[in-house]
Tab-separated table of C-alpha atoms in Angstrom:
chain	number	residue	atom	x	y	z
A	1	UNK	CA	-43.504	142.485	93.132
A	2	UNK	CA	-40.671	144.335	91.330
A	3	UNK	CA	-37.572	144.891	92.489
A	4	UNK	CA	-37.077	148.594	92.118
A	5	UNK	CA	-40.313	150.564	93.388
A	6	UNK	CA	-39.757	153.306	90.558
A	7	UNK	CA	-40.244	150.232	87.683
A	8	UNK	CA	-43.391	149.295	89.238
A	9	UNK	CA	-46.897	149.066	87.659
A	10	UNK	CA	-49.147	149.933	90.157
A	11	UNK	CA	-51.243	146.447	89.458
A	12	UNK	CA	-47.610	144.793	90.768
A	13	UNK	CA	-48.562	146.644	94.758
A	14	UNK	CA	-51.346	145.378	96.553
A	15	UNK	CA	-54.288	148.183	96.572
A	16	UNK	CA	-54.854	150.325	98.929
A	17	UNK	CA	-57.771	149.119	99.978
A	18	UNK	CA	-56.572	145.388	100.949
A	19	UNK	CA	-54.198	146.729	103.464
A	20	UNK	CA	-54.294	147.060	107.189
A	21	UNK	CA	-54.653	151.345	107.749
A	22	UNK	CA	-51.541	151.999	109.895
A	23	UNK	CA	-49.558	150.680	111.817
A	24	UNK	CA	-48.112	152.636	115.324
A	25	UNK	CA	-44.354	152.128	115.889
A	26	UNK	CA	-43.023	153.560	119.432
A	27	UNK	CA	-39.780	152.677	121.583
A	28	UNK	CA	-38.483	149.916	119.220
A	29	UNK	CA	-36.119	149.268	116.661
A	30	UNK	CA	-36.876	148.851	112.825
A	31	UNK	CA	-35.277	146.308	110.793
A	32	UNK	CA	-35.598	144.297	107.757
A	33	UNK	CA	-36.345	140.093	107.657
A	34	UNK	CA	-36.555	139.227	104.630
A	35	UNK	CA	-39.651	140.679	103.119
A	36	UNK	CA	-40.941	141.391	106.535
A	37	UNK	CA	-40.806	144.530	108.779
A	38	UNK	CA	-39.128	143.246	112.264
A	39	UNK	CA	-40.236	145.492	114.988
A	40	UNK	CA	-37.886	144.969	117.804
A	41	UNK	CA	-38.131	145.999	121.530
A	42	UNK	CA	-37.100	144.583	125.413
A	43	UNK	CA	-40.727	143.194	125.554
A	44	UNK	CA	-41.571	141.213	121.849
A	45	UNK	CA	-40.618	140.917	118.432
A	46	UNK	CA	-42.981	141.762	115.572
A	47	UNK	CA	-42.944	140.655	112.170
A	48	UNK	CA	-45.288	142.370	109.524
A	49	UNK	CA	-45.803	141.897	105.702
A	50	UNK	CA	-44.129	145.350	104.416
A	51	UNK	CA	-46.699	145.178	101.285
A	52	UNK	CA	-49.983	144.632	103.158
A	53	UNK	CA	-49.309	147.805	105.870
A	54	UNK	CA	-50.875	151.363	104.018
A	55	UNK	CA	-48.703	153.248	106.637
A	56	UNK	CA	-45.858	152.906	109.330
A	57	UNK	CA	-46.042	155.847	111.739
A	58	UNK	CA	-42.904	155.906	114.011
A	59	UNK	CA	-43.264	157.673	116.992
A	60	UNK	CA	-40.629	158.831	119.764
A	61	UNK	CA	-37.987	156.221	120.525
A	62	UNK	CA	-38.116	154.641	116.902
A	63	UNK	CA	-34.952	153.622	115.383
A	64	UNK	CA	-35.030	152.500	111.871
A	65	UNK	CA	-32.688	150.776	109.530
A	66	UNK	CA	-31.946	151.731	105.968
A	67	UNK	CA	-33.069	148.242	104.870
A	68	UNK	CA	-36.273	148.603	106.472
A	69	UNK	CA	-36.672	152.043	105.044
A	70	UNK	CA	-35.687	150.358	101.337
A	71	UNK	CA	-38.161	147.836	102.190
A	72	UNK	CA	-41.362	149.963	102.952
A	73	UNK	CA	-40.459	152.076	99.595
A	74	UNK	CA	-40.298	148.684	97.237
A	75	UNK	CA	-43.630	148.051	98.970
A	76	UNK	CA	-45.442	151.016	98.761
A	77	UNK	CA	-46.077	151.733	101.854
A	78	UNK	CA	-46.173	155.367	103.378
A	79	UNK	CA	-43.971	155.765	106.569
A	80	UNK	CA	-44.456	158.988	108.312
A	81	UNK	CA	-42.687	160.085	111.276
A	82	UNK	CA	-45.359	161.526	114.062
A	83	UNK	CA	-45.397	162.856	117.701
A	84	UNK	CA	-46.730	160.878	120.510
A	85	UNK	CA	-49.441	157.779	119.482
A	86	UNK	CA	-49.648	159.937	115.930
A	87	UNK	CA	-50.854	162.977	117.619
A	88	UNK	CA	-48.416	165.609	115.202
A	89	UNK	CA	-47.157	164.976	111.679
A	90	UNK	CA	-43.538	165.550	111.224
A	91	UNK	CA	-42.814	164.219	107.803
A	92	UNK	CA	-44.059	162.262	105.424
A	93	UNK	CA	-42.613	159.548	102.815
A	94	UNK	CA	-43.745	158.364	99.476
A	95	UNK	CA	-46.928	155.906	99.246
A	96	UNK	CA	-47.929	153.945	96.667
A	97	UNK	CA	-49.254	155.773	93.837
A	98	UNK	CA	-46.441	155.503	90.697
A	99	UNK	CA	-48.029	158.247	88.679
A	100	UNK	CA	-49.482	161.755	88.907
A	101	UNK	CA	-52.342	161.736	87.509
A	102	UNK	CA	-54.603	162.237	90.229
A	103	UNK	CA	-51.951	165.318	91.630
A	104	UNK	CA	-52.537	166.542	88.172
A	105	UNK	CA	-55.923	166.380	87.862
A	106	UNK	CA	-56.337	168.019	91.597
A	107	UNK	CA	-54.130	170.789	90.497
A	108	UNK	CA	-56.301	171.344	87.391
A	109	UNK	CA	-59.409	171.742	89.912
A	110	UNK	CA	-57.976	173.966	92.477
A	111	UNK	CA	-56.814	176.065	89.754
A	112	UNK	CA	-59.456	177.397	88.303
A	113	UNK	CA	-62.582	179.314	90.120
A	114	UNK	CA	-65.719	177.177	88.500
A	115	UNK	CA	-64.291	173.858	88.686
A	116	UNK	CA	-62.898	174.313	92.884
A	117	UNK	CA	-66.327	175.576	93.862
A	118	UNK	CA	-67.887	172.360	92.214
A	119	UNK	CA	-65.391	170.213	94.145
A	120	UNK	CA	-66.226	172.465	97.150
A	121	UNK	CA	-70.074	172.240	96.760
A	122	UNK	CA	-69.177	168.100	96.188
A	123	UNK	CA	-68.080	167.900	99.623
A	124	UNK	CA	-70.712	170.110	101.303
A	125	UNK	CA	-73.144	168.133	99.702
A	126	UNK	CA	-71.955	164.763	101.653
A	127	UNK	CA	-72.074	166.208	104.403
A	128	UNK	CA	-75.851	167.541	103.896
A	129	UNK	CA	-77.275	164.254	102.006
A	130	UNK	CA	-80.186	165.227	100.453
A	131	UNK	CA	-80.262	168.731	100.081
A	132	UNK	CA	-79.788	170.430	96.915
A	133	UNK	CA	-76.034	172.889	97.449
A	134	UNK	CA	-75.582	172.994	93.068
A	135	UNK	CA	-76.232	176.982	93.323
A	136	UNK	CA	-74.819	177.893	97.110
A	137	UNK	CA	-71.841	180.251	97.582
A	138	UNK	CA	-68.951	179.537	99.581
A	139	UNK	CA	-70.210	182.061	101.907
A	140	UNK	CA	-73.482	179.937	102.065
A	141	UNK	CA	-71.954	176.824	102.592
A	142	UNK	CA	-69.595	178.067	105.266
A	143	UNK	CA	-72.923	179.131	107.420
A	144	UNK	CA	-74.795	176.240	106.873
A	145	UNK	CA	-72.168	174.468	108.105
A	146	UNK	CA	-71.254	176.323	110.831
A	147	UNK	CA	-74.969	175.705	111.882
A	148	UNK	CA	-75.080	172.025	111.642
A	149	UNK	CA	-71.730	171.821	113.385
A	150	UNK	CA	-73.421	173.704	116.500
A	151	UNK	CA	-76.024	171.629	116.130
A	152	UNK	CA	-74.114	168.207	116.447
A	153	UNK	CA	-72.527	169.886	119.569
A	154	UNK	CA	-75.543	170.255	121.368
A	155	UNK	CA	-77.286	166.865	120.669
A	156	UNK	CA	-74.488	165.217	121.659
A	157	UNK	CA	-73.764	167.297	125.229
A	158	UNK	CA	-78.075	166.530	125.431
A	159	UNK	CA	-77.161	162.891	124.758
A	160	UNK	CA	-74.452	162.299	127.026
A	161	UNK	CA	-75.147	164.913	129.953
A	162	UNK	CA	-72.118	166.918	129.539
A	163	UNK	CA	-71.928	170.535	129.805
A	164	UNK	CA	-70.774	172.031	126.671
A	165	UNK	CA	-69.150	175.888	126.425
A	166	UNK	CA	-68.698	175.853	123.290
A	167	UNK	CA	-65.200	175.073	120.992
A	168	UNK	CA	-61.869	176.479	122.082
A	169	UNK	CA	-59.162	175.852	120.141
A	170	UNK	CA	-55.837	177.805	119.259
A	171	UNK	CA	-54.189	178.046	115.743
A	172	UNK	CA	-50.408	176.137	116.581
A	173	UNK	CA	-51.441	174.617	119.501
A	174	UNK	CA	-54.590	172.596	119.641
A	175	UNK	CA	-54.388	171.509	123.708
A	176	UNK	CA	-53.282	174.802	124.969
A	177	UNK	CA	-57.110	176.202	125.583
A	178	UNK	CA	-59.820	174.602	126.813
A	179	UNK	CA	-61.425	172.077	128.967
A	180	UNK	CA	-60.631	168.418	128.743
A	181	UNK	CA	-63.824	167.957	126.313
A	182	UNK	CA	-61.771	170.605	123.945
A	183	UNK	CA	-58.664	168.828	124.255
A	184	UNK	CA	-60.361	165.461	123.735
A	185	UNK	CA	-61.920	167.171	120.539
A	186	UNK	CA	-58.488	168.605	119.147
A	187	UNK	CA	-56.593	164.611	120.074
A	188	UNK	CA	-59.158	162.777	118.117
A	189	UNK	CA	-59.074	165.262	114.939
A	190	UNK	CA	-55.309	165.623	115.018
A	191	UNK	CA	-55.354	161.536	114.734
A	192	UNK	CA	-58.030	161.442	111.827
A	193	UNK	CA	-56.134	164.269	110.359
A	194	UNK	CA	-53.021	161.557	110.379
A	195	UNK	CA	-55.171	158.713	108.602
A	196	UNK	CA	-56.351	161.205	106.089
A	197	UNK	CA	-52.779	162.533	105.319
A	198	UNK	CA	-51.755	159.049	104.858
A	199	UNK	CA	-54.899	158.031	102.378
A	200	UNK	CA	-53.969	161.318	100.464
A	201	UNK	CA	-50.304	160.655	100.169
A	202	UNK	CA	-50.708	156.827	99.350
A	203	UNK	CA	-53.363	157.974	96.437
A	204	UNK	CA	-50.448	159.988	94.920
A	205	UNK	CA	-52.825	163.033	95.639
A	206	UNK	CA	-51.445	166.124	97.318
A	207	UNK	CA	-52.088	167.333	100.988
A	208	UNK	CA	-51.885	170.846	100.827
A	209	UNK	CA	-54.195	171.516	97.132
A	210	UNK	CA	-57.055	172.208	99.132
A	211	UNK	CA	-60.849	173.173	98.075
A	212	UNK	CA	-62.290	174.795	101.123
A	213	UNK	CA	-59.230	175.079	103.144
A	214	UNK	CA	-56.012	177.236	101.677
A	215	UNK	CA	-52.616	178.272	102.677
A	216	UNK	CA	-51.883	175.257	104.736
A	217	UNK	CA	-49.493	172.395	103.428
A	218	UNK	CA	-51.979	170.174	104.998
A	219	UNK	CA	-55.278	172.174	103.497
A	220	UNK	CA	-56.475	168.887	101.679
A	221	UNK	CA	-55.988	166.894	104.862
A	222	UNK	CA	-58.427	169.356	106.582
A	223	UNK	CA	-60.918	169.102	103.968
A	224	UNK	CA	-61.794	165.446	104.045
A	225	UNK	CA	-61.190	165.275	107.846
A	226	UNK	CA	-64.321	168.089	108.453
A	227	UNK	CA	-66.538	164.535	106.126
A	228	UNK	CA	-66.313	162.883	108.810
A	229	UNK	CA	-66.166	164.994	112.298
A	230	UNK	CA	-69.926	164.878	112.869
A	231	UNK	CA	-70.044	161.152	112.907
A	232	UNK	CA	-66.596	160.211	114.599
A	233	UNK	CA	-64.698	162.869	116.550
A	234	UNK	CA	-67.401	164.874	117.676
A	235	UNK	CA	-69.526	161.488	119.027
A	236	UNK	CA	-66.423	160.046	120.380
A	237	UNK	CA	-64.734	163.387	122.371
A	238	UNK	CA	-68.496	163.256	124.160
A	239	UNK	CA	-68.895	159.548	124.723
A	240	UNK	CA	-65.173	159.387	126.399
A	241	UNK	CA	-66.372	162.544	128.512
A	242	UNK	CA	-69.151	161.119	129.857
A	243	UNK	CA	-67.344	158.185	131.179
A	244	UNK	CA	-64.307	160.025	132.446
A	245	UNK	CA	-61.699	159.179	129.938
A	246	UNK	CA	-60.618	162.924	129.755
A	247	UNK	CA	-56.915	161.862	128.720
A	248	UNK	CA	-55.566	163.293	124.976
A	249	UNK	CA	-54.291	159.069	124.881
A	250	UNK	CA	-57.994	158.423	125.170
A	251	UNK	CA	-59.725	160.204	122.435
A	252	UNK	CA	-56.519	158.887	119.662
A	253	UNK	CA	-57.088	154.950	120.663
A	254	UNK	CA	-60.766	154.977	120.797
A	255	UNK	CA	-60.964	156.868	117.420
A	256	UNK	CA	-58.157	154.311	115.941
A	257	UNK	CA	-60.663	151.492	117.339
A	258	UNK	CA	-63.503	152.909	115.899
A	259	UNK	CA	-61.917	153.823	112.746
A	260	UNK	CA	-60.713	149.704	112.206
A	261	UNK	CA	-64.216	148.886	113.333
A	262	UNK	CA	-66.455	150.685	110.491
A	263	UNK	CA	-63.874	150.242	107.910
A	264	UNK	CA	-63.432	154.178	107.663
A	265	UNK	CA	-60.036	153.540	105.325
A	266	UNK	CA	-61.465	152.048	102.580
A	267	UNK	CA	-64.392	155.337	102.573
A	268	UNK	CA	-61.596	157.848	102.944
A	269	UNK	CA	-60.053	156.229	99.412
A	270	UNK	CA	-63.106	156.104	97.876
A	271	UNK	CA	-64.737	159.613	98.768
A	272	UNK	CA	-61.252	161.520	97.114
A	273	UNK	CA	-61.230	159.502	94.308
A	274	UNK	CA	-64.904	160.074	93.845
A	275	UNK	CA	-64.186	164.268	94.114
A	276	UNK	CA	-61.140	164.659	92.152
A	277	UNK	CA	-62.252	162.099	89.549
A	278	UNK	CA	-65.978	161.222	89.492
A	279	UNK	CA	-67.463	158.719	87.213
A	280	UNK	CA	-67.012	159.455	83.738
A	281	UNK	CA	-63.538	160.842	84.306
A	282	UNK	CA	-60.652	158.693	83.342
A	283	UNK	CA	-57.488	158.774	84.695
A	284	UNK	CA	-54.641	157.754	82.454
A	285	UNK	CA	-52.293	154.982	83.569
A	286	UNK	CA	-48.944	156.408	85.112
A	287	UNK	CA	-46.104	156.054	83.487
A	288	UNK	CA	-43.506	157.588	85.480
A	289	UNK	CA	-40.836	158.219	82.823
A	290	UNK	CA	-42.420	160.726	80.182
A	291	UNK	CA	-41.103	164.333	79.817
A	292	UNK	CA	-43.441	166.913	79.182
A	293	UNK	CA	-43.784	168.744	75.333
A	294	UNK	CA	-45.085	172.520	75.093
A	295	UNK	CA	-46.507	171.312	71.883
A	296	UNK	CA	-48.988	168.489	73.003
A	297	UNK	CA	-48.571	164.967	74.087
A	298	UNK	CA	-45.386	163.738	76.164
A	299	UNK	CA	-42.210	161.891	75.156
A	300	UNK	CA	-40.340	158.833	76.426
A	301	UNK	CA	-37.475	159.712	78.908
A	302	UNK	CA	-34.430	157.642	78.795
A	303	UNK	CA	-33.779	158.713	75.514
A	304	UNK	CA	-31.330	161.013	74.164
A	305	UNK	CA	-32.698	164.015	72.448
A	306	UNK	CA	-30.034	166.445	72.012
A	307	UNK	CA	-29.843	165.947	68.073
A	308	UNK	CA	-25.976	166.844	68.524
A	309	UNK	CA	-26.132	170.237	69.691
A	310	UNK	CA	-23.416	171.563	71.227
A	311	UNK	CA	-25.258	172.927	74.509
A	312	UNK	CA	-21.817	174.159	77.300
A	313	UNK	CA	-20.930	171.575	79.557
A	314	UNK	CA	-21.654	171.851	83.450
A	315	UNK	CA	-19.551	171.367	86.423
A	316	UNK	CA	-21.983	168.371	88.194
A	317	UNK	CA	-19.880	168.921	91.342
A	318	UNK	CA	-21.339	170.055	94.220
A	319	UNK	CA	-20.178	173.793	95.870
A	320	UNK	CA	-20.056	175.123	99.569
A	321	UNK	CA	-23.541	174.574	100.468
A	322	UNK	CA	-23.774	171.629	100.402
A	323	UNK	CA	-23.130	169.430	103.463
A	324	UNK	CA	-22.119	165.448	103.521
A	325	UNK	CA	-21.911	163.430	107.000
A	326	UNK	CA	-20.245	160.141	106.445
A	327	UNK	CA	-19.600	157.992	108.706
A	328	UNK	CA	-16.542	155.712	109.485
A	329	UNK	CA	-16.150	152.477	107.436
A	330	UNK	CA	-17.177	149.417	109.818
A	331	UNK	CA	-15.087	148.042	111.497
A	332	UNK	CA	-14.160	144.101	110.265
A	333	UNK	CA	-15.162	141.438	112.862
A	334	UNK	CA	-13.036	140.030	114.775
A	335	UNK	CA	-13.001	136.417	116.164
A	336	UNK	CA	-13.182	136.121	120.151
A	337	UNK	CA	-10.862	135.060	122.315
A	338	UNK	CA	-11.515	131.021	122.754
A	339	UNK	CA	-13.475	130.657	119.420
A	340	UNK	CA	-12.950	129.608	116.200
């Protein structure tokens, strides 16, 4: 593996695919071994291959060392710092993709009206396999959706024997409405809403270019999510109700379970790749230090191309707004009474 992440070709990171989905940091310390990730706590210590971990998620109580951080970013590997067991997405860091081809390509899509509502009609159609969507509006699609998504509610209350109201949810605050079979609903999408965020950002794609959803920075995120509610969040939030696991915990470790069980990760991957570049579309190879050219292909960066014109120097230096916290200089150890 190279040294410095930003000099990497992409073949020099292990794929995507070969790596465990996530792993859940909480109540521990962070640190660097070698080329290992030591997770540190009163009960254990964990060691973990930085380059074969897709995502770190560090929850509440996480304390993390810059050469851990320098670590996961040489690696490739997403960290993104989340609420309680991953339930909320705080921030998120770079993942492995080196170029931006795929962002560019996605931003090509969503731009323009034809080619988003053949993106859009892409994903409606896995979720209704075998049914022709090619001429459907959006308005269409949204009520043939809504219609199978009512429908997947009631088979699985018939299934299960649990009485179902109907979905309750609030914009901001998924657990503030609703019976535990709601709130067991809104923990096990906020979770798959986590692993899709991290497939997204690790693909070098963006979260918030969305297709069906708009407006949100995570409007991506929701799109793939709703590919996969029927047959994971929906079954699951049912299944743990009928056996009285009503707790939010519940619904996000069962749907992590399942998720390492059917080998959902590798899908995720392949189901954006396969909208935002189907076969026959090919994707340059990234090279990460090109500048662009209004008059057709890009140039090489790192070169000078001022051609010795005299453009007026700038003052680099930083002004008011701009705020540094430094701490003190370490102090220089000090050898203990009675050794040497």
């Amino acid at each position: 593996m190279a040294d410095i992440w930003w000099k990497a070709h992409p073949h020099d990171l292990h794929r995507l695919t070969d790596r465990v989905s996530s792993v859940y940091i909480e109540r521990s310390h962070l640190d660097r071994a070698e080329n290992a990730i030591a997770i540190i706590n009163r009960r254990e210590t964990v060691r973990l291959p930085a380059a074969l971990v897709a995502v770190v998620l560090l929850g509440p109580g996480t304390r993390v060392t810059h050469g851990a951080m320098q670590l996961l970013a040489d690696s490739g590997t997403a960290v993104c710092w989340v609420g309680e067991q991953g339930v909320r997405m705080y921030a998120a860091g770079l993942g492995p993709s080196r170029g931006a081809a795929l962002l560019q390509r996605q931003a090509y899509l969503v731009s323009r009206t034809t080619t988003r509502l053949e993106v859009a009609r892409a994903m409606y159609a896995m979720r209704f396999p075998g049914e022709d969507v090619s001429t459907l509006t959006m308005q269409q699609l949204r009520g043939r959706e809504g219609a199978r998504v009512r429908k997947v509610y009631r088979q699985q209350a018939r299934q299960h024997g649990v009485p179902w109201n109907g979905r309750a949810y609030k914009a901001g605050d998924a657990f503030a409405v609703g019976d535990d079979l709601n709130r067991l609903l809104s923990a096990a999408n906020a979770a798959l809403y986590g692993i899709c965020h991290a497939v997204i950002v690790g693909l070098g794609a963006s979260p918030g270019l969305g297709f069906i959803h708009t407006g949100s920075a995570t409007s991506f995120v929701m799109d793939i999510a709703d590919l996969y509610k029927a047959e994971y969040t929906i079954p699951l939030a049912f299944q743990l109700a009928a056996r009285g696991l009503l707790e939010e915990r519940d619904a996000r470790t069962a749907l992590r379970d399942r998720i390492a069980g059917t080998g959902l990760l590798p899908r995720i991957i392949k189901d954006v790749k396969t909208l935002l570049a189907p076969e026959g579309v090919d994707l340059p190879d990234p090279e990460v230090n090109l500048l662009w050219d209004e008059r057709g292909n890009p140039v090489p960066g790192g070169v000078n191309w001022s051609d010795d014109f005299d453009f007026p120097v700038v003052d680099p230096s930083m002004d008011q707004t701009h705020i540094s916290v430094i701490g003190p200089e370490f102090d220089t150890p000090t050898t203990e009474a009675g050794e040497s």
